[in-house]
Short mmCIF file of C-alpha atoms and ligand atoms in Angstrom, two decimals:
data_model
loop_
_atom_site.label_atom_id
_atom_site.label_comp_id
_atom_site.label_asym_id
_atom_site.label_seq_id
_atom_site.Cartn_x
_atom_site.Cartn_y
_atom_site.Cartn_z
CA UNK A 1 173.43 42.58 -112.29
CA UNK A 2 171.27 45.86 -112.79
CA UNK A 3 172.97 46.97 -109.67
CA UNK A 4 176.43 46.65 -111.20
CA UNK A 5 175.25 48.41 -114.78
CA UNK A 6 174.45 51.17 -113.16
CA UNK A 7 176.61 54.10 -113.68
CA UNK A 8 176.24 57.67 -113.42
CA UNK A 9 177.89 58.71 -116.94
CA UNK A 10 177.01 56.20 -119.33
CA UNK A 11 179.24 58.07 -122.06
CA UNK A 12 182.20 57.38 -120.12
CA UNK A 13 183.83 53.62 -119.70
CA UNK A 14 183.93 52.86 -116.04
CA UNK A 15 186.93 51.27 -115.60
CA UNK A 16 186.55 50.63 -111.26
CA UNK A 17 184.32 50.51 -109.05
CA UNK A 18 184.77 50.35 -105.21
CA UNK A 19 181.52 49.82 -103.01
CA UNK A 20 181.60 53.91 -102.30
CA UNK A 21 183.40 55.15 -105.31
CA UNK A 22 183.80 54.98 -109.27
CA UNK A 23 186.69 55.79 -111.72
CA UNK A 24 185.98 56.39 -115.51
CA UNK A 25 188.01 56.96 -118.43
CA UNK A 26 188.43 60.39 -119.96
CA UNK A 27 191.54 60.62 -121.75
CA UNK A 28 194.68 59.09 -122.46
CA UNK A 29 196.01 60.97 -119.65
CA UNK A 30 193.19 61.63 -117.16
CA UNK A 31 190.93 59.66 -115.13
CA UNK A 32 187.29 60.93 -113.41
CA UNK A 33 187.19 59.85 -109.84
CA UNK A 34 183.71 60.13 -108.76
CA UNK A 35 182.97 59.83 -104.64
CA UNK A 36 178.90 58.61 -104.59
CA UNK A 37 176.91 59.14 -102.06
CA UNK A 38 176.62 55.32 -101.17
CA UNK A 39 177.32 53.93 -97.61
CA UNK A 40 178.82 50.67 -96.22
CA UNK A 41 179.12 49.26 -92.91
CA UNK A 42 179.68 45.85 -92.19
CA UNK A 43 181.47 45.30 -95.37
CA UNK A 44 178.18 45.80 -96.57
CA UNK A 45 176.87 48.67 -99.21
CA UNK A 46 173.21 50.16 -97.62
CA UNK A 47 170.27 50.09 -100.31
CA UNK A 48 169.95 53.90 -99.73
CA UNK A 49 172.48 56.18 -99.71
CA UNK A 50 173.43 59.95 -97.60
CA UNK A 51 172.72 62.32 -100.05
CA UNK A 52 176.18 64.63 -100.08
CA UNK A 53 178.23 62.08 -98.44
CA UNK A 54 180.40 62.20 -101.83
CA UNK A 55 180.07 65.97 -102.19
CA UNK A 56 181.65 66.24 -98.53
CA UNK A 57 184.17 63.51 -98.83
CA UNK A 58 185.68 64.90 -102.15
CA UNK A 59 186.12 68.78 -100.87
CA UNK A 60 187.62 66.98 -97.86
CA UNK A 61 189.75 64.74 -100.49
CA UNK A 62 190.65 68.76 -102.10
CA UNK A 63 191.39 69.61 -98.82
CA UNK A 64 194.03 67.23 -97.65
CA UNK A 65 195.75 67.59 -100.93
CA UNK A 66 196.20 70.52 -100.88
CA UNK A 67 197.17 71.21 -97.00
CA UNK A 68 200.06 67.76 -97.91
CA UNK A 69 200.78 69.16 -101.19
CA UNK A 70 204.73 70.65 -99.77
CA UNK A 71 204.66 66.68 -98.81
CA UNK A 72 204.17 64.82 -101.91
CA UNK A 73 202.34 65.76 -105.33
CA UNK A 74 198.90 63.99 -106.09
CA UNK A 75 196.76 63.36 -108.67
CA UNK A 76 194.37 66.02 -108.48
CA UNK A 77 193.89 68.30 -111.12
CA UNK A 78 190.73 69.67 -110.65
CA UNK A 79 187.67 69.41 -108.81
CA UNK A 80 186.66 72.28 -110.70
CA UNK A 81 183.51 71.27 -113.46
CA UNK A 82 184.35 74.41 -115.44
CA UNK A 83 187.61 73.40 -115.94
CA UNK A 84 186.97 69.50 -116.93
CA UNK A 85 186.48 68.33 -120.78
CA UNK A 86 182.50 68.76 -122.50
CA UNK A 87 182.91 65.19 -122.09
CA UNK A 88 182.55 65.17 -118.10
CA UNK A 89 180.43 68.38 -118.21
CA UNK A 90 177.73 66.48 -120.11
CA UNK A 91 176.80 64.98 -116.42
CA UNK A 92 177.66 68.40 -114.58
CA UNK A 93 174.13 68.21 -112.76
CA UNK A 94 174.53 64.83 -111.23
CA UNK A 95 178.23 65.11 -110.66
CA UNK A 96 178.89 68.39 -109.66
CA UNK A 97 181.15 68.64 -106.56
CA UNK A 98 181.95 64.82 -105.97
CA UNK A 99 184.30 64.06 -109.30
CA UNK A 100 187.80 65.10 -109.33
CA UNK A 101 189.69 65.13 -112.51
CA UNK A 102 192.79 63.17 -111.99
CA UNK A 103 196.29 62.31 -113.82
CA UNK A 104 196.66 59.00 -114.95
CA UNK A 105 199.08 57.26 -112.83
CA UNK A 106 200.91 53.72 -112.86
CA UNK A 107 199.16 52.57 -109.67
CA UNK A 108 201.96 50.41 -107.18
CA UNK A 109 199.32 47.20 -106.39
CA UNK A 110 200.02 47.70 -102.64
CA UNK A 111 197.59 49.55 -99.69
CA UNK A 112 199.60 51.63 -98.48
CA UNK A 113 198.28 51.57 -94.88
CA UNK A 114 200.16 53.66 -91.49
CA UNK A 115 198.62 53.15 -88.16
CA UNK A 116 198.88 55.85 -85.24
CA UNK A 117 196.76 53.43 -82.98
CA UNK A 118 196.23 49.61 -82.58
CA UNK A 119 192.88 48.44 -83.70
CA UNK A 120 190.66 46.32 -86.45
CA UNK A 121 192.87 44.17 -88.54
CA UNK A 122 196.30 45.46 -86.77
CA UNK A 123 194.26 44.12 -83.15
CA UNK A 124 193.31 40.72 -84.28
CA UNK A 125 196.88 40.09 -85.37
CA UNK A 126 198.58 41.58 -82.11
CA UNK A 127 196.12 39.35 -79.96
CA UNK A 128 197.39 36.61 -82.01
CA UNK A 129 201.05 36.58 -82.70
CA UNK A 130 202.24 40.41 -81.14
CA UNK A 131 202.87 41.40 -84.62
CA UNK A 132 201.03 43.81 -86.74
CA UNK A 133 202.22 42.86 -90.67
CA UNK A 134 204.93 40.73 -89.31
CA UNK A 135 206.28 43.66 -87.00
CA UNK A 136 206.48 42.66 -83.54
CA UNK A 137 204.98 45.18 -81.39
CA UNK A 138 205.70 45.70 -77.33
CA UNK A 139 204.19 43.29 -75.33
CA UNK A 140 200.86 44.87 -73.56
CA UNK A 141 198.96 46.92 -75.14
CA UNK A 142 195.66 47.47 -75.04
CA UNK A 143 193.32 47.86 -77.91
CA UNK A 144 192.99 51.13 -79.19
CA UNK A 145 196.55 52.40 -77.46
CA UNK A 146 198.10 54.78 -78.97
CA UNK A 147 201.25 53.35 -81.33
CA UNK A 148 204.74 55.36 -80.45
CA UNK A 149 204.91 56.04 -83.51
CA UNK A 150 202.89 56.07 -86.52
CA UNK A 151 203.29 52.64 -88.46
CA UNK A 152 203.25 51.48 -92.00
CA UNK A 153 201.65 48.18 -92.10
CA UNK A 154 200.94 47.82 -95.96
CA UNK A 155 198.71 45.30 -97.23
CA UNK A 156 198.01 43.81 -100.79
CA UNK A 157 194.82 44.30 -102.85
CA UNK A 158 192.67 41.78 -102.21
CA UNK A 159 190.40 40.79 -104.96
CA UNK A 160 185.96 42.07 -105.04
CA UNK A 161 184.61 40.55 -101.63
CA UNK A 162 188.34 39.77 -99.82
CA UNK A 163 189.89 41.06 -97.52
CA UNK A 164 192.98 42.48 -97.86
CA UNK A 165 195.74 40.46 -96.18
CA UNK A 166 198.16 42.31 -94.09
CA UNK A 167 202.33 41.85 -95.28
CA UNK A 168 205.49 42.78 -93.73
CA UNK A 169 207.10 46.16 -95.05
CA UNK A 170 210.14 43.82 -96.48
CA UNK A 171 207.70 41.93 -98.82
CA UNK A 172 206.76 45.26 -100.55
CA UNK A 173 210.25 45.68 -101.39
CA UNK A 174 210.16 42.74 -103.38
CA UNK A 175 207.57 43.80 -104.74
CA UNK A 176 208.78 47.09 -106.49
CA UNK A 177 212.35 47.29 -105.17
CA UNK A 178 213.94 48.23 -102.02
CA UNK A 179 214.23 52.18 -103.11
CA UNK A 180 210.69 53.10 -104.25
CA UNK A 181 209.59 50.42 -101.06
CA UNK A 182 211.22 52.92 -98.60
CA UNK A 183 210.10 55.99 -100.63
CA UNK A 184 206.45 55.26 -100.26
CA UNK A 185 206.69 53.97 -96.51
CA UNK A 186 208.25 57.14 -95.70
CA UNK A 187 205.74 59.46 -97.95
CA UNK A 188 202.79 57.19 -96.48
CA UNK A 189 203.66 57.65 -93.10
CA UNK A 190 204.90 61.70 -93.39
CA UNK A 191 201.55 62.60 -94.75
CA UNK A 192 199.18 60.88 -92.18
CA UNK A 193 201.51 61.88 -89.72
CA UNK A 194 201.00 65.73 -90.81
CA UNK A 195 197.22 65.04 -91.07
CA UNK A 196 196.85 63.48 -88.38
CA UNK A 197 198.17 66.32 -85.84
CA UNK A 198 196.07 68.77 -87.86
CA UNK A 199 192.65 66.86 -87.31
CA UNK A 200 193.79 65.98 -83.59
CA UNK A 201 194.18 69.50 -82.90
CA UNK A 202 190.28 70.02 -84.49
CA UNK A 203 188.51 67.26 -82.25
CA UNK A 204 189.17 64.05 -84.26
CA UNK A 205 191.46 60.78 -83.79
CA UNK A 206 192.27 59.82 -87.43
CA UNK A 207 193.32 55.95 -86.05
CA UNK A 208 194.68 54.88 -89.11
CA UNK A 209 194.51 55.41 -92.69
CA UNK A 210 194.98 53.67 -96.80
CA UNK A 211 196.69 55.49 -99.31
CA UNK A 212 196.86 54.72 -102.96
CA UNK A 213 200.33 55.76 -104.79
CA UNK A 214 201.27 55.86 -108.23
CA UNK A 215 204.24 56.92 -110.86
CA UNK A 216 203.31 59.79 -113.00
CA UNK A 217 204.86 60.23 -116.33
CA UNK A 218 208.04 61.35 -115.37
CA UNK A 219 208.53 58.68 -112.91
CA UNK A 220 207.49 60.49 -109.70
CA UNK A 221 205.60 59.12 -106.77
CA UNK A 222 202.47 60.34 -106.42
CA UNK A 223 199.82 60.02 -104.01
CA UNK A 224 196.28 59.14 -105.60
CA UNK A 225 192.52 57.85 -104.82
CA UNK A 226 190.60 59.83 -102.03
CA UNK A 227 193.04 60.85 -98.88
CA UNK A 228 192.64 60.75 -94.89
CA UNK A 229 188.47 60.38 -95.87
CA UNK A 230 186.19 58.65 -93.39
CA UNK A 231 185.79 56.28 -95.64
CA UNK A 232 190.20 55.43 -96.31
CA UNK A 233 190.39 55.96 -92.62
CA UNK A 234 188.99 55.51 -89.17
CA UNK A 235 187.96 58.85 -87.80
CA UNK A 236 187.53 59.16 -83.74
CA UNK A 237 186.03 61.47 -81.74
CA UNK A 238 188.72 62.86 -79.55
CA UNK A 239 186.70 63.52 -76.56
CA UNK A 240 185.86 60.13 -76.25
CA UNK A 241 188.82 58.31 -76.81
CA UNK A 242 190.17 55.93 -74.21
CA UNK A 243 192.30 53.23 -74.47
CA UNK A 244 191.29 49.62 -73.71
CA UNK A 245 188.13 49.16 -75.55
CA UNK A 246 186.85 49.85 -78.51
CA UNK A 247 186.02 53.39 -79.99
CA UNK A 248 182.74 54.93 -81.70
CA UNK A 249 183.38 55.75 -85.42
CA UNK A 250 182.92 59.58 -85.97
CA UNK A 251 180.67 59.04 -89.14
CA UNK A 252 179.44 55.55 -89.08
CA UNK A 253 178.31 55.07 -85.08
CA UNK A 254 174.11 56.39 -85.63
CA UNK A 255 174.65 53.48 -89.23
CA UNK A 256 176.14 51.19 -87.08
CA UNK A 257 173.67 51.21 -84.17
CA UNK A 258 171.29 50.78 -85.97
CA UNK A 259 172.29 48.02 -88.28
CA UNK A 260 173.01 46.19 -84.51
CA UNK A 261 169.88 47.12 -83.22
CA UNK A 262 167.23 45.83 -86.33
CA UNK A 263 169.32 42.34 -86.17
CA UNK A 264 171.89 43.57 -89.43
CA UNK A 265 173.04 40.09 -90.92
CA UNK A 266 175.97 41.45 -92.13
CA UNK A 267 175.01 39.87 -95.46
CA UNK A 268 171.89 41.26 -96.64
CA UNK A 269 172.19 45.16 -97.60
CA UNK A 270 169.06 46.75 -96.05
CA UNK A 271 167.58 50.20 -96.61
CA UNK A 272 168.70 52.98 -94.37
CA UNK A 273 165.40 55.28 -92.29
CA UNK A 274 165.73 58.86 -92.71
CA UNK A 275 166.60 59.79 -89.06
CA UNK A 276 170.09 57.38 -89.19
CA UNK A 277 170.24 59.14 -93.17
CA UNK A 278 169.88 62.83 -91.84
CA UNK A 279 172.03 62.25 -88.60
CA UNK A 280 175.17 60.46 -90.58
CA UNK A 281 175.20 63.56 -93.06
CA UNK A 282 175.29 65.76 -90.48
CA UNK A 283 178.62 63.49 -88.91
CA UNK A 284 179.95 64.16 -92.24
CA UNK A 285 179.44 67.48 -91.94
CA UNK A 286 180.51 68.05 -88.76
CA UNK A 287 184.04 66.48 -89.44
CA UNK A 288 184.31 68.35 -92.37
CA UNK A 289 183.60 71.78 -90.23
CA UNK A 290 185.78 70.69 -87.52
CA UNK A 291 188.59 70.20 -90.05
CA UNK A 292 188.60 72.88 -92.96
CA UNK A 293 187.14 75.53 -90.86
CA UNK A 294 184.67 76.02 -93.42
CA UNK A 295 180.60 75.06 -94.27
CA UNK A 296 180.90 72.13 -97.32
CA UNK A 297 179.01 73.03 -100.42
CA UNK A 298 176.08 70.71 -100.38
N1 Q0Z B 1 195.07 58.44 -110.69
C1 Q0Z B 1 194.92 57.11 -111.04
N2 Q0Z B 1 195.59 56.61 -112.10
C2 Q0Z B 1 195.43 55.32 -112.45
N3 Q0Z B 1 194.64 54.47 -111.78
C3 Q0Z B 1 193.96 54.90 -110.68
C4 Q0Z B 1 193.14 53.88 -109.97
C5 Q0Z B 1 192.73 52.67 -110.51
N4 Q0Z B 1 192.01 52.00 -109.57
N5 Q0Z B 1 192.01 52.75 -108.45
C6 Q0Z B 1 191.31 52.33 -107.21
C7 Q0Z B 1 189.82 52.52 -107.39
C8 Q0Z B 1 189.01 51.42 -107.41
C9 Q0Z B 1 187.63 51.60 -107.56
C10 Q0Z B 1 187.08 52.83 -107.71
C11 Q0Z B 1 187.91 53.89 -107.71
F1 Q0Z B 1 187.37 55.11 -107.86
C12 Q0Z B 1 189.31 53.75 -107.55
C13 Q0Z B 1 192.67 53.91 -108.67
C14 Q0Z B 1 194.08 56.24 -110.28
CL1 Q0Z B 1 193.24 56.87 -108.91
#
């Protein structure tokens, strides 16, 4: 239970929490989206955490926004402390650099996911029925392969613990109606399509990737959450990559490895050593280099 309590700004109500990142209340119209440093593999949150894992994650968040801005508007508003209300700058020393302030949107209850390859989730159901969300696929491919073209394959929100459960594109339609359905297919799919040439061209595979939308005030959709992060997507190294088996995770490999290696139930969250610690920042860091261009501010 203490676990759960815990929160980094006890002033502010949290209103979510994700295994990697919290949302708090600021104001009628603005949210606090704060990336911690915490790490899960497995489905599993680690006992220890990567110092600057959030700090990297959210300039990388600033990043993509900004780069996909000309594709759809998000949420951001800042990720600047100087610019956020006294309330938020109370915790400026233990949040500085991993909080974004952020409008308050009406969030659509769907994961907006678009694959560029075949793998996790999207595998299992292709071995099984050919489909991924209900879409039949070609006959033949091999795990990992490379889609033709980038899918959207949205799932729902499956409650703490769940998994999410993949549905066809037609069943978000009923969801929130056949226009705003085909809006946010296209948007989802335009803006990991964009980012997912740039980071290609920069060393990394971005496989797949789960975007968050919203309506903002005046109706507009608008993309929200973290964006094209190793943690909303999986990240590949590109020199690597083959089709046909399965493919080391950019950030997670050194975490996974060892979790294999010291006999990882997949249940209990253990404590991480310092050398798999200090080797998954630097992964972190390294993506973040090979992407921006640019050292993150740690
Ligand atoms: N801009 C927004 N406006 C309204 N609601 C949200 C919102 C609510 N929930 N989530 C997902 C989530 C779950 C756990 C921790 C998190 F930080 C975020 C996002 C956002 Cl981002």
């Amino acid at each position: 239970m203490a676990a759960l309590l815990e929160s980094d700004c006890p002033a502010l109500e949290l209103i979510a929490r994700g295994k990697v990142r919290d949302l708090y209340n600021v104001d009628a119209d603005t949210l606090l989206f704060v990336a911690t440093d915490r790490v899960s593999a497995f489905d599993v949150v680690m006992k220890n955490g990567i110092p600057g894992k959030g700090k990297i994650l959210t300039q990388l968040s600033v990043f993509w926004f900004r780069l996909l801005a000309d594709v759809m508007p998000s949420h951001l508003i800042t990720s600047n402390m100087d610019e956020m209300p006294a309330s938020v700058q109370q915790y400026r020393d233990q949040l500085e650099g991993r909080c974004l302030l952020v409008r308050r949107l009406k969030v659509i209850q769907v994961e907006a996911i678009v694959r560029g390859y075949i793998t996790g989730s999207g595998w299992a159901e292709y071995k099984q029925k050919g489909t991924v969300s209900d879409i039949s696929l070609p006959a033949g491919l091999q795990e990992c392969e490379q889609l033709a073209a980038p899918l959207f394959t949205p799932s729902t929100k499956a409650e703490i613990g769940e998994h999410d459960e993949n549905i066809h594109p037609d069943q978000v339609k009923k969801m929130i109606g056949t226009e705003l359905a085909e809006k946010l297919s296209q948007a989802a799919v335009n803006l990991y399509t964009k980012a997912a040439e740039y980071a290609r061209a920069r060393g990394i595979i971005i496989a797949d990737t789960k975007f968050e939308f919203g309506l903002d005030e005046h109706g507009v959709l608008t993309v929200a959450d973290e964006v094209l992060t190793p943690d909303s997507s999986r990240f590949w190294p590109a020199d690597q990559y083959a089709p046909g088996r399965g493919q080391d995770s950019f950030d997670k490999q050194f975490l996974r490895n060892y979790l294999v290696d010291s006999g990882f139930d997949k249940k209990t969250s253990i404590e991480l050593p310092d050398d798999v610690i200090r080797d998954t920042l630097a992964k972190y860091v390294d993506a973040y280099v090979r992407i921006t261009g640019e050292q993150p501010t740690l």
